[in-house]
mmCIF file of C-alpha atoms in Angstrom:
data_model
loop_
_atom_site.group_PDB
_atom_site.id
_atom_site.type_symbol
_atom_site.label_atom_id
_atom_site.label_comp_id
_atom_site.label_asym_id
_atom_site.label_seq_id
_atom_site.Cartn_x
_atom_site.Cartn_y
_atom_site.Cartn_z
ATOM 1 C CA UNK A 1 192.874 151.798 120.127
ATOM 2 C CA UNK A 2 190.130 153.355 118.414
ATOM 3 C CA UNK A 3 187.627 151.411 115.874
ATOM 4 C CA UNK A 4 184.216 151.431 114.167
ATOM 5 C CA UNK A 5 182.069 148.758 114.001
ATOM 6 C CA UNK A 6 181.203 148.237 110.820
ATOM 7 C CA UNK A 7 177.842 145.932 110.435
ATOM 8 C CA UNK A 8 176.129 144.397 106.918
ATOM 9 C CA UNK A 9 172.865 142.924 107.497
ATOM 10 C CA UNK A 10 171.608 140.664 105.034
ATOM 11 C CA UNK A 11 168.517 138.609 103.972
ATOM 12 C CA UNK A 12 170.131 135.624 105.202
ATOM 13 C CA UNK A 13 173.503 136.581 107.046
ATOM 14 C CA UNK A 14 174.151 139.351 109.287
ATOM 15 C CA UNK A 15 178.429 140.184 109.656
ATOM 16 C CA UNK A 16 179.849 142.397 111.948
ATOM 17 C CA UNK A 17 183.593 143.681 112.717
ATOM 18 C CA UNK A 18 185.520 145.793 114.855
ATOM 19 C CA UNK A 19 187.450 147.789 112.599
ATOM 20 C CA UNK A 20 190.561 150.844 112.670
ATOM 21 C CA UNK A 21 191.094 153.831 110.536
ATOM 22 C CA UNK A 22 193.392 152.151 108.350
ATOM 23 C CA UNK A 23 190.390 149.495 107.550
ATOM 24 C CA UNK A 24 192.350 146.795 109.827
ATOM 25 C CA UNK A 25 189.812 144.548 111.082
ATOM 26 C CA UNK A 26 190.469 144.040 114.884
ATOM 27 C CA UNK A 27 187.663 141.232 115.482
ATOM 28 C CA UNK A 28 184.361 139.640 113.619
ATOM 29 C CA UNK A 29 181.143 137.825 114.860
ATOM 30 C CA UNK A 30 178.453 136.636 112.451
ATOM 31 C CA UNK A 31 174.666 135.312 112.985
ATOM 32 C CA UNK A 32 171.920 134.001 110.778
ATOM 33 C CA UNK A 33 169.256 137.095 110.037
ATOM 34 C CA UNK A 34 166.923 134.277 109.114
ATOM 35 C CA UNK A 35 166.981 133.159 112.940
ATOM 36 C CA UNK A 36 164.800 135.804 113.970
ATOM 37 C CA UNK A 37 161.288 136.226 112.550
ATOM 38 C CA UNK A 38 160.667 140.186 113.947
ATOM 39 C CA UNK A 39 162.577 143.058 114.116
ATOM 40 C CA UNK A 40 162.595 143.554 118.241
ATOM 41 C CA UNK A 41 164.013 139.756 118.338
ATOM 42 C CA UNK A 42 166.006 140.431 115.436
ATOM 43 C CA UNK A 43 167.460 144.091 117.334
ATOM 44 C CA UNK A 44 168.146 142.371 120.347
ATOM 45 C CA UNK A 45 170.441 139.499 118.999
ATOM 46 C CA UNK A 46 172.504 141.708 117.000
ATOM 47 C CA UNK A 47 173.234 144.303 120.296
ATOM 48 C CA UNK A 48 174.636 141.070 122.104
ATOM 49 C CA UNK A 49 176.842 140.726 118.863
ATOM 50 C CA UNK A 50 177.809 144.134 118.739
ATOM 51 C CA UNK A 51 178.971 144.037 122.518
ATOM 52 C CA UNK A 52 181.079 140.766 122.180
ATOM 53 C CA UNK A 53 183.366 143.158 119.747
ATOM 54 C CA UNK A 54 183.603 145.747 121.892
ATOM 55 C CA UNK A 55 185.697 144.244 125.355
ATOM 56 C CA UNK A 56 188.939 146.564 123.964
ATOM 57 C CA UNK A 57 189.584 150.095 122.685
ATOM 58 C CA UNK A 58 187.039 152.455 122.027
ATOM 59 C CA UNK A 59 184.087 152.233 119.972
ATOM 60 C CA UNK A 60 183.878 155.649 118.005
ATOM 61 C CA UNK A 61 180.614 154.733 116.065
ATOM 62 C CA UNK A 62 178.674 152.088 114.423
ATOM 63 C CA UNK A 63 178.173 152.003 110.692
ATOM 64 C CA UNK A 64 175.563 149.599 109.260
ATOM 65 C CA UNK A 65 174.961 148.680 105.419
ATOM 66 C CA UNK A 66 171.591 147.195 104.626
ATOM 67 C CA UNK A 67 169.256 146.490 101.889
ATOM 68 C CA UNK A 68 166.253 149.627 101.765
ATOM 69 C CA UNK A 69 168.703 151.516 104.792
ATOM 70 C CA UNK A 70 167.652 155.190 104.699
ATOM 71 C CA UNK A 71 170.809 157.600 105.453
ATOM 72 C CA UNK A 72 168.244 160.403 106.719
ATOM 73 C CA UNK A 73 165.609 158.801 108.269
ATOM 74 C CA UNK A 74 167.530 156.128 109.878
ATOM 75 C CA UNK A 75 165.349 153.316 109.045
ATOM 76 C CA UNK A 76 165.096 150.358 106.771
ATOM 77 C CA UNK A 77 162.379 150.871 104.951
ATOM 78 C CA UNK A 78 160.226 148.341 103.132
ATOM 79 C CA UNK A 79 162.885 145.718 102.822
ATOM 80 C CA UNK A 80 161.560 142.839 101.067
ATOM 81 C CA UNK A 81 164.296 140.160 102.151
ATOM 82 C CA UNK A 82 164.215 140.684 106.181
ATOM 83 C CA UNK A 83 161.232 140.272 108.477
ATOM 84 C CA UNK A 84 161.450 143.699 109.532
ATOM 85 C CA UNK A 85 158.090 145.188 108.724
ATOM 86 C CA UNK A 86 157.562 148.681 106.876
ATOM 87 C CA UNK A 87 159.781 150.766 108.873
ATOM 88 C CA UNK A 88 162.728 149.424 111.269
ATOM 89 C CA UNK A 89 164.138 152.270 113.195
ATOM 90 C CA UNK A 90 167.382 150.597 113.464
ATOM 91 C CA UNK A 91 169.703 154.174 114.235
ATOM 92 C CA UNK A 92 167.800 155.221 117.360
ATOM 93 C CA UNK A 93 167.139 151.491 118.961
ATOM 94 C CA UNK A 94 171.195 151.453 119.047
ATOM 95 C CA UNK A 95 171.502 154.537 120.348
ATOM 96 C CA UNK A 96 169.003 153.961 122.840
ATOM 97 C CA UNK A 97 170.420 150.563 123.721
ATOM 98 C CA UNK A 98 174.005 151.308 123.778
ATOM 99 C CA UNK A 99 174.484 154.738 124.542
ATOM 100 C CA UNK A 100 176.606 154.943 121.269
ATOM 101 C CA UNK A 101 175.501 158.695 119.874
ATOM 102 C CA UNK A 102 177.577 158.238 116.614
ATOM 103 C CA UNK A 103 174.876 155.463 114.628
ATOM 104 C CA UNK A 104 174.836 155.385 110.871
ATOM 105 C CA UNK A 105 172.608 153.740 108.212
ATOM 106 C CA UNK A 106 172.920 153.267 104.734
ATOM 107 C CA UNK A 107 171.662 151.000 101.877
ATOM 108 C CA UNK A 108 174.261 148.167 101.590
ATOM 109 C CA UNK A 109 175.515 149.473 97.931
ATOM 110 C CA UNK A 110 176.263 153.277 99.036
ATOM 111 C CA UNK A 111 178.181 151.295 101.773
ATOM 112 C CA UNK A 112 180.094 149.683 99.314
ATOM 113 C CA UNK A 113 180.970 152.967 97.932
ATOM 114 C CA UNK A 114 182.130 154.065 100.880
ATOM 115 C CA UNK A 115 184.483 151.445 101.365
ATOM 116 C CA UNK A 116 186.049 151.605 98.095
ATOM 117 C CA UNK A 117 186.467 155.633 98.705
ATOM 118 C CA UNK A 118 188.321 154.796 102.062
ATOM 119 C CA UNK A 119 190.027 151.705 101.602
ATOM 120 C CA UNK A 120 190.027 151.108 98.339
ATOM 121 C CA UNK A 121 190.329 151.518 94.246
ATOM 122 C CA UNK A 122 188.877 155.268 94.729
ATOM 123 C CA UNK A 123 190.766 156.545 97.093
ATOM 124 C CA UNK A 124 192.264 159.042 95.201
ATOM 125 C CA UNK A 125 188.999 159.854 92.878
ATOM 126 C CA UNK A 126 186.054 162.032 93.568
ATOM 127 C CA UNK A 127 184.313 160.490 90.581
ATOM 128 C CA UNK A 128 182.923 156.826 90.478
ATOM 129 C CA UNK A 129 180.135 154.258 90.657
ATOM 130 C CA UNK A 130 179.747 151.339 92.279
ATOM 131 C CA UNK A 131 177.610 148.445 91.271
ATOM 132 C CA UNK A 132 177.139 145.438 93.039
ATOM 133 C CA UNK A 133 176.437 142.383 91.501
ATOM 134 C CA UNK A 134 174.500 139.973 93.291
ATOM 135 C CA UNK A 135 171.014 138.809 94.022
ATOM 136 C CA UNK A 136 169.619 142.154 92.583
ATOM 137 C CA UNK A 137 172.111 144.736 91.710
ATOM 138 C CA UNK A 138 172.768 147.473 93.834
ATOM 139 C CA UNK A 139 174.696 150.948 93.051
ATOM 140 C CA UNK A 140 176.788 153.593 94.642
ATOM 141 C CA UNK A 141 177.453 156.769 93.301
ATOM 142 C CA UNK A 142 180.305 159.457 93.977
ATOM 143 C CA UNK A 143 179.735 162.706 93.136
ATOM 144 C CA UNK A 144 182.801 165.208 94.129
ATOM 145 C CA UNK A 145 184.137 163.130 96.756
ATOM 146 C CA UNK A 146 180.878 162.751 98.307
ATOM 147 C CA UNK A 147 177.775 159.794 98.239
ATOM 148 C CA UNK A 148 175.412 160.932 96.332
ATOM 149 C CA UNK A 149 171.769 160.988 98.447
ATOM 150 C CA UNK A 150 169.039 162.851 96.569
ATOM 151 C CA UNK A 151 166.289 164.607 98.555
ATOM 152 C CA UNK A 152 165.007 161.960 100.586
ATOM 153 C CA UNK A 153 168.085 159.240 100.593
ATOM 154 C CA UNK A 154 167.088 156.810 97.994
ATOM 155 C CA UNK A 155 168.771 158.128 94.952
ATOM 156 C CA UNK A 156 170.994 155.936 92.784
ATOM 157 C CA UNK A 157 169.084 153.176 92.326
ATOM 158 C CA UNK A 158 170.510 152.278 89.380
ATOM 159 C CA UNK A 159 169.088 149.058 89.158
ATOM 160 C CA UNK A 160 165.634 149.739 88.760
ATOM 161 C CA UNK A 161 166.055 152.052 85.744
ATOM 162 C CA UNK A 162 164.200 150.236 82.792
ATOM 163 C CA UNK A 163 166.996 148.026 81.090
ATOM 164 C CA UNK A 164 164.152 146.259 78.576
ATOM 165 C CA UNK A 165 160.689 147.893 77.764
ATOM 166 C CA UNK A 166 158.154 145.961 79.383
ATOM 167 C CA UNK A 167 160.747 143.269 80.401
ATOM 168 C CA UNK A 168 161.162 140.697 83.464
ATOM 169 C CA UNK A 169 158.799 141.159 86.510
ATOM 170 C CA UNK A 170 160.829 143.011 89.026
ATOM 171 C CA UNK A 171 160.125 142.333 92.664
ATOM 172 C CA UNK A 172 160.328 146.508 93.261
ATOM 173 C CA UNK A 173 156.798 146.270 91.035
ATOM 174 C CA UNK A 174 157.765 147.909 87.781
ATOM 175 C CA UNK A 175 158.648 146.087 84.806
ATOM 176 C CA UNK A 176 162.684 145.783 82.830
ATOM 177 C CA UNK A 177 164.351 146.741 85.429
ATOM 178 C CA UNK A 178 167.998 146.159 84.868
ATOM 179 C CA UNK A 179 168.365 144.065 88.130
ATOM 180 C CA UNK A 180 166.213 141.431 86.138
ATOM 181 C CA UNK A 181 169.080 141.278 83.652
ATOM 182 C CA UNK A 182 172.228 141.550 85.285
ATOM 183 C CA UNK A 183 172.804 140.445 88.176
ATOM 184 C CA UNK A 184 172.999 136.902 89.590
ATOM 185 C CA UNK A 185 169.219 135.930 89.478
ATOM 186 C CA UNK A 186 169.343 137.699 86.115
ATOM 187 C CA UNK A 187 172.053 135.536 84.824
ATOM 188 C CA UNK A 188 170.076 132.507 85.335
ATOM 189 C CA UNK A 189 167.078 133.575 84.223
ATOM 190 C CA UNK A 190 168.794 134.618 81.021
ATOM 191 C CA UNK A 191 170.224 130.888 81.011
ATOM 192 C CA UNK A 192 167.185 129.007 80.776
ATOM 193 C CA UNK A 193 165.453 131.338 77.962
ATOM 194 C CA UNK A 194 168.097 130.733 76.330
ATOM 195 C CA UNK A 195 168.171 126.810 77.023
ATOM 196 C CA UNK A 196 164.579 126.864 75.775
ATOM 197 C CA UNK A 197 165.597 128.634 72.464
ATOM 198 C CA UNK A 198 168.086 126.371 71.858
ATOM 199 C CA UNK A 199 166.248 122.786 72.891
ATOM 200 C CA UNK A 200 167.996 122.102 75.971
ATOM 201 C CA UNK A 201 171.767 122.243 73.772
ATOM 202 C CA UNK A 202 173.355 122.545 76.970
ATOM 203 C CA UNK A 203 175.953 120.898 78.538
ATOM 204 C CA UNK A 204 174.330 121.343 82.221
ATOM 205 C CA UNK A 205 170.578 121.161 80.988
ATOM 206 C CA UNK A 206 169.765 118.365 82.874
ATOM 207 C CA UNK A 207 170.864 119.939 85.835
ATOM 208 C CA UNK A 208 168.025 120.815 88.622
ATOM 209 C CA UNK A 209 166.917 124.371 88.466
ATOM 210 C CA UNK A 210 168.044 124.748 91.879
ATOM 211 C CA UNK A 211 171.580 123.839 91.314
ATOM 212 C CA UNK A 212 171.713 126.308 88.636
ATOM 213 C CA UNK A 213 173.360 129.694 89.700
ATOM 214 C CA UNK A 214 175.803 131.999 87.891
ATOM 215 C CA UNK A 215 179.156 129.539 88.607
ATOM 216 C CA UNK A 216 177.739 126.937 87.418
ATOM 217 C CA UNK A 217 177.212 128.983 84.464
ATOM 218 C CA UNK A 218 180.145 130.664 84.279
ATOM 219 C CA UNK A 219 181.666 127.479 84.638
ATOM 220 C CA UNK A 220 180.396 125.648 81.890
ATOM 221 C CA UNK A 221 180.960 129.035 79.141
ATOM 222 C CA UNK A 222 184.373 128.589 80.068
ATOM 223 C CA UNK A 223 184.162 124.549 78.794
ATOM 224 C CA UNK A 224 183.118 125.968 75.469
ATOM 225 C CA UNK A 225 179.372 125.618 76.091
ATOM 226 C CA UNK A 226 177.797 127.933 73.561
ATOM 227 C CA UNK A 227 174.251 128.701 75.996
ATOM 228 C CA UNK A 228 176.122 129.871 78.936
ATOM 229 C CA UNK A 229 178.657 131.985 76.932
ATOM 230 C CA UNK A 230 175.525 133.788 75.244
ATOM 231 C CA UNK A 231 174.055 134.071 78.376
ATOM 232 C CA UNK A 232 177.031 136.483 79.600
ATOM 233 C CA UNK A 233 177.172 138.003 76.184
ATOM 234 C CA UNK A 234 173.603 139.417 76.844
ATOM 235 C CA UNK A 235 173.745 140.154 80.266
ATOM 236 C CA UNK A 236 177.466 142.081 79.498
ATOM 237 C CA UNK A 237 175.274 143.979 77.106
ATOM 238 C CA UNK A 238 172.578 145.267 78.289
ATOM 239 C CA UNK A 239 174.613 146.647 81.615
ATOM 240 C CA UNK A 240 177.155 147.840 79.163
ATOM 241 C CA UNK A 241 174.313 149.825 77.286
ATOM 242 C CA UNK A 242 173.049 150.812 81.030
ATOM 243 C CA UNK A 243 176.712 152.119 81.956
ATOM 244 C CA UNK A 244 176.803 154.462 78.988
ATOM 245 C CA UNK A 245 173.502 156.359 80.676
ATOM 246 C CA UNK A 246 175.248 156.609 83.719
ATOM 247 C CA UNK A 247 178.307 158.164 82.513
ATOM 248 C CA UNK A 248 176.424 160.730 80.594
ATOM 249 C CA UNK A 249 174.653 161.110 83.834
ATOM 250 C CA UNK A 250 177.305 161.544 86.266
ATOM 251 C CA UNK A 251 180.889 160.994 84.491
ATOM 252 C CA UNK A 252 182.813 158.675 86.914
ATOM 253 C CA UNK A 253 186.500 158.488 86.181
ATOM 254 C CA UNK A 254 185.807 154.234 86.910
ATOM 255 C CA UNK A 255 182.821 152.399 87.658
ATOM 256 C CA UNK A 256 183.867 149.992 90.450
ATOM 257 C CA UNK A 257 182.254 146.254 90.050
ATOM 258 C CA UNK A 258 181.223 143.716 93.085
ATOM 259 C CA UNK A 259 179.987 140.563 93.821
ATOM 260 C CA UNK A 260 179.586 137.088 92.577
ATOM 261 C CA UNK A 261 179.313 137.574 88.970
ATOM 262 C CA UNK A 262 182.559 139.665 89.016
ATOM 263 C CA UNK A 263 184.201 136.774 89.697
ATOM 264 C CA UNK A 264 183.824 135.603 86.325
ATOM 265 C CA UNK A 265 186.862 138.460 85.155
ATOM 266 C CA UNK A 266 186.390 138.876 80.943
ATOM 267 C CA UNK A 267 183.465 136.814 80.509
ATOM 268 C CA UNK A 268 181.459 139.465 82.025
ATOM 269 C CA UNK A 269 183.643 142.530 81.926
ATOM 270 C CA UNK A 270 184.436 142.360 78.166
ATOM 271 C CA UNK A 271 181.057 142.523 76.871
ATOM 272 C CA UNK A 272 180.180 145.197 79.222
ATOM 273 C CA UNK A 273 183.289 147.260 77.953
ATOM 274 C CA UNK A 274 182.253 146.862 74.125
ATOM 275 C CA UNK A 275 178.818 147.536 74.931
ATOM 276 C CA UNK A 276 179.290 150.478 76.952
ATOM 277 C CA UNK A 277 181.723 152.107 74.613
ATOM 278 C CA UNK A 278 179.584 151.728 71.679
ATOM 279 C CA UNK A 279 176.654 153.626 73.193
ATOM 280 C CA UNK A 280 178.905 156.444 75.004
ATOM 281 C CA UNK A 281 178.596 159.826 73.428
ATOM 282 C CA UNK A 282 182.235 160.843 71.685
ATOM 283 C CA UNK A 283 182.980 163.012 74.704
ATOM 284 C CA UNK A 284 183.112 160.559 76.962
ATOM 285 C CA UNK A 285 184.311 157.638 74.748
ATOM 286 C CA UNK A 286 187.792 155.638 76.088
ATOM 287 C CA UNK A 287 187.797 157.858 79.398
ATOM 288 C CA UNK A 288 186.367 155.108 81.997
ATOM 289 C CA UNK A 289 187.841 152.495 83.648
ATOM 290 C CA UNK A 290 185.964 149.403 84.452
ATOM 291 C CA UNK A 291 187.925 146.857 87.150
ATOM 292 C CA UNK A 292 186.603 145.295 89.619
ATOM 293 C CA UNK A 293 186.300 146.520 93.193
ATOM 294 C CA UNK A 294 189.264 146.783 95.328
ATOM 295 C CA UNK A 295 188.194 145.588 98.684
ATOM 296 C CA UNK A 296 189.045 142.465 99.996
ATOM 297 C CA UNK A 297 186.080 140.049 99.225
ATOM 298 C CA UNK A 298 185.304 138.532 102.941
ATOM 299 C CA UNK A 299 185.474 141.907 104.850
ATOM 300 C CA UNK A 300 184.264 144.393 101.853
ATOM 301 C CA UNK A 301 180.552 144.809 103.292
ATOM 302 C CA UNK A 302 181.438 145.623 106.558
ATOM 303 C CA UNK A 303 184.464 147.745 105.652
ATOM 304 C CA UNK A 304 181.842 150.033 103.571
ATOM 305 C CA UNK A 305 179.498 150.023 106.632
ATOM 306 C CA UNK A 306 182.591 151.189 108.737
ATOM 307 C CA UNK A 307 183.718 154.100 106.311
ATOM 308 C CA UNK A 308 180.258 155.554 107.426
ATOM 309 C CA UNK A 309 181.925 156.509 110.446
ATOM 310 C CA UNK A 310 185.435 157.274 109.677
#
């Protein structure tokens, strides 16, 4: 039997699977990223995970999805959450190593993308975004039934366009940038201005800061608490005002949501919706669908990374 491997690497995680055509996954192995402090240490662990799926069928290529992954260059570049250095070349060391010609790299959102074209909600669309909602918030764009690259492989970073004028501190070094706003960290950033405004009115204000996070948040707005309920009000509208660029921009038939957050259903979807239809042009007004992504949630990251081979 044929199968890619499909690998996500992540700041803390790295997953891996052994996966068919159809996007049945044959066999998984997982590691901690954050065991390895270098990218040669870091390399070598992940080849002996890579062979332990590979003792049946044949291995047509290796797909990998990963924060800063450059689909040209083959390298993750300047990837603040591994300990990878500037430039990683990731594609060649695997090719080198394993004698595997067919290597691909892309950032882990695109791979998401991907996925969703091949085994998922778009499989029948040549028009759609994907954002992915998690520690930052990532974005994948379809263009004509292809990814959409720009000249040097970093376009559609959606997440760093300027949500709030001179807004939140963004790790990428501008200021605003939407990731700051919606997405996980966003959330519960959102949360605690919003705790301050209201004097600690919370039903979870005594809680530690670092048992905070979005559930606990979403949690609590679905008890009635009136903080975390505004919280997802504001974070559903500035994306929702965001998602009205990107239509005008591109025109996806559905924008395709992912991660965490998305778990949340209506809290977060409906304020999007009513955001983003109020700021679409008339044109475009009533003609995209927002649902959340179609891939199963365990196996979506390294389903995308697979699709870069199939």
């Amino acid at each position: 039997m044929e199968y890619a491997i499909g690998i996500d690497i992540g700041g803390t995680n790295t997953k891996l699977g052994a996966i068919d055509r159809n996007g049945n996954v044959l066999r998984k192995a997982e590691f901690k990223t954050t065991d390895y402090k270098d990218f040669s240490s870091y390399v070598t662990g992940l080849i002996v995970a890579i062979k332990s799926l590979m003792n049946e069928g044949k291995c047509v290529g290796i797909g990998i999805g990963a924060p800063n992954g450059n689909f040209y260059s083959g390298n993750i570049e300047f990837a603040p959450n591994l300990p990878f250095g500037e430039n990683a070349p990731i594609v060649d060391t695997l090719k080198s190593a394993l004698g595997i010609e067919r290597v691909f790299l892309t950032n882990d959102a695109n791979a998401a993308a991907l996925g969703e074209k091949l085994y998922g909600g778009g499989k029948n669309l040549d028009h759609f975004i994907v954002i992915t909602l998690g520690t930052g918030l990532g974005s994948g764009i379809i263009v004509d039934g292809k990814l959409l690259y720009g000249a040097d492989g970093n376009a559609g970073e959606l997440g760093h366009v300027c949500a709030v004028e001179n807004g939140r501190q963004c790790a990428c070094g501008c200021r605003g940038c939407l990731e700051t706003y919606a997405s996980a960290t966003g959330i519960k950033r959102t949360f605690f201005e919003l705790l301050a405004k209201y004097n600690g009115k919370s039903k979870i204000a005594n809680m530690p800061w670092n048992q905070v996070d979005a559930k606990v948040i979403e949690d609590a707005a679905r008890e009635g608490d009136l903080v975390a309920q505004e919280t997802y009000e504001i974070t559903g509208e500035i994306l929702g005002r965001c998602l009205a660029d990107f239509v005008a921009f591109s025109r996806p038939e559905a924008i395709f949501f992912f991660g965490g957050p998305v778990k949340s259903g209506d809290l977060i979807l409906k304020p999007i919706r009513s955001a983003m239809e109020r700021n679409l042009m008339p044109v475009f007004k009533g003609k995209v669908k927002l649902t959340a992504s179609e891939l199963p949630e365990s196996d979506a990251a390294i389903l995308g990374a697979s699709a870069l081979v199939w």
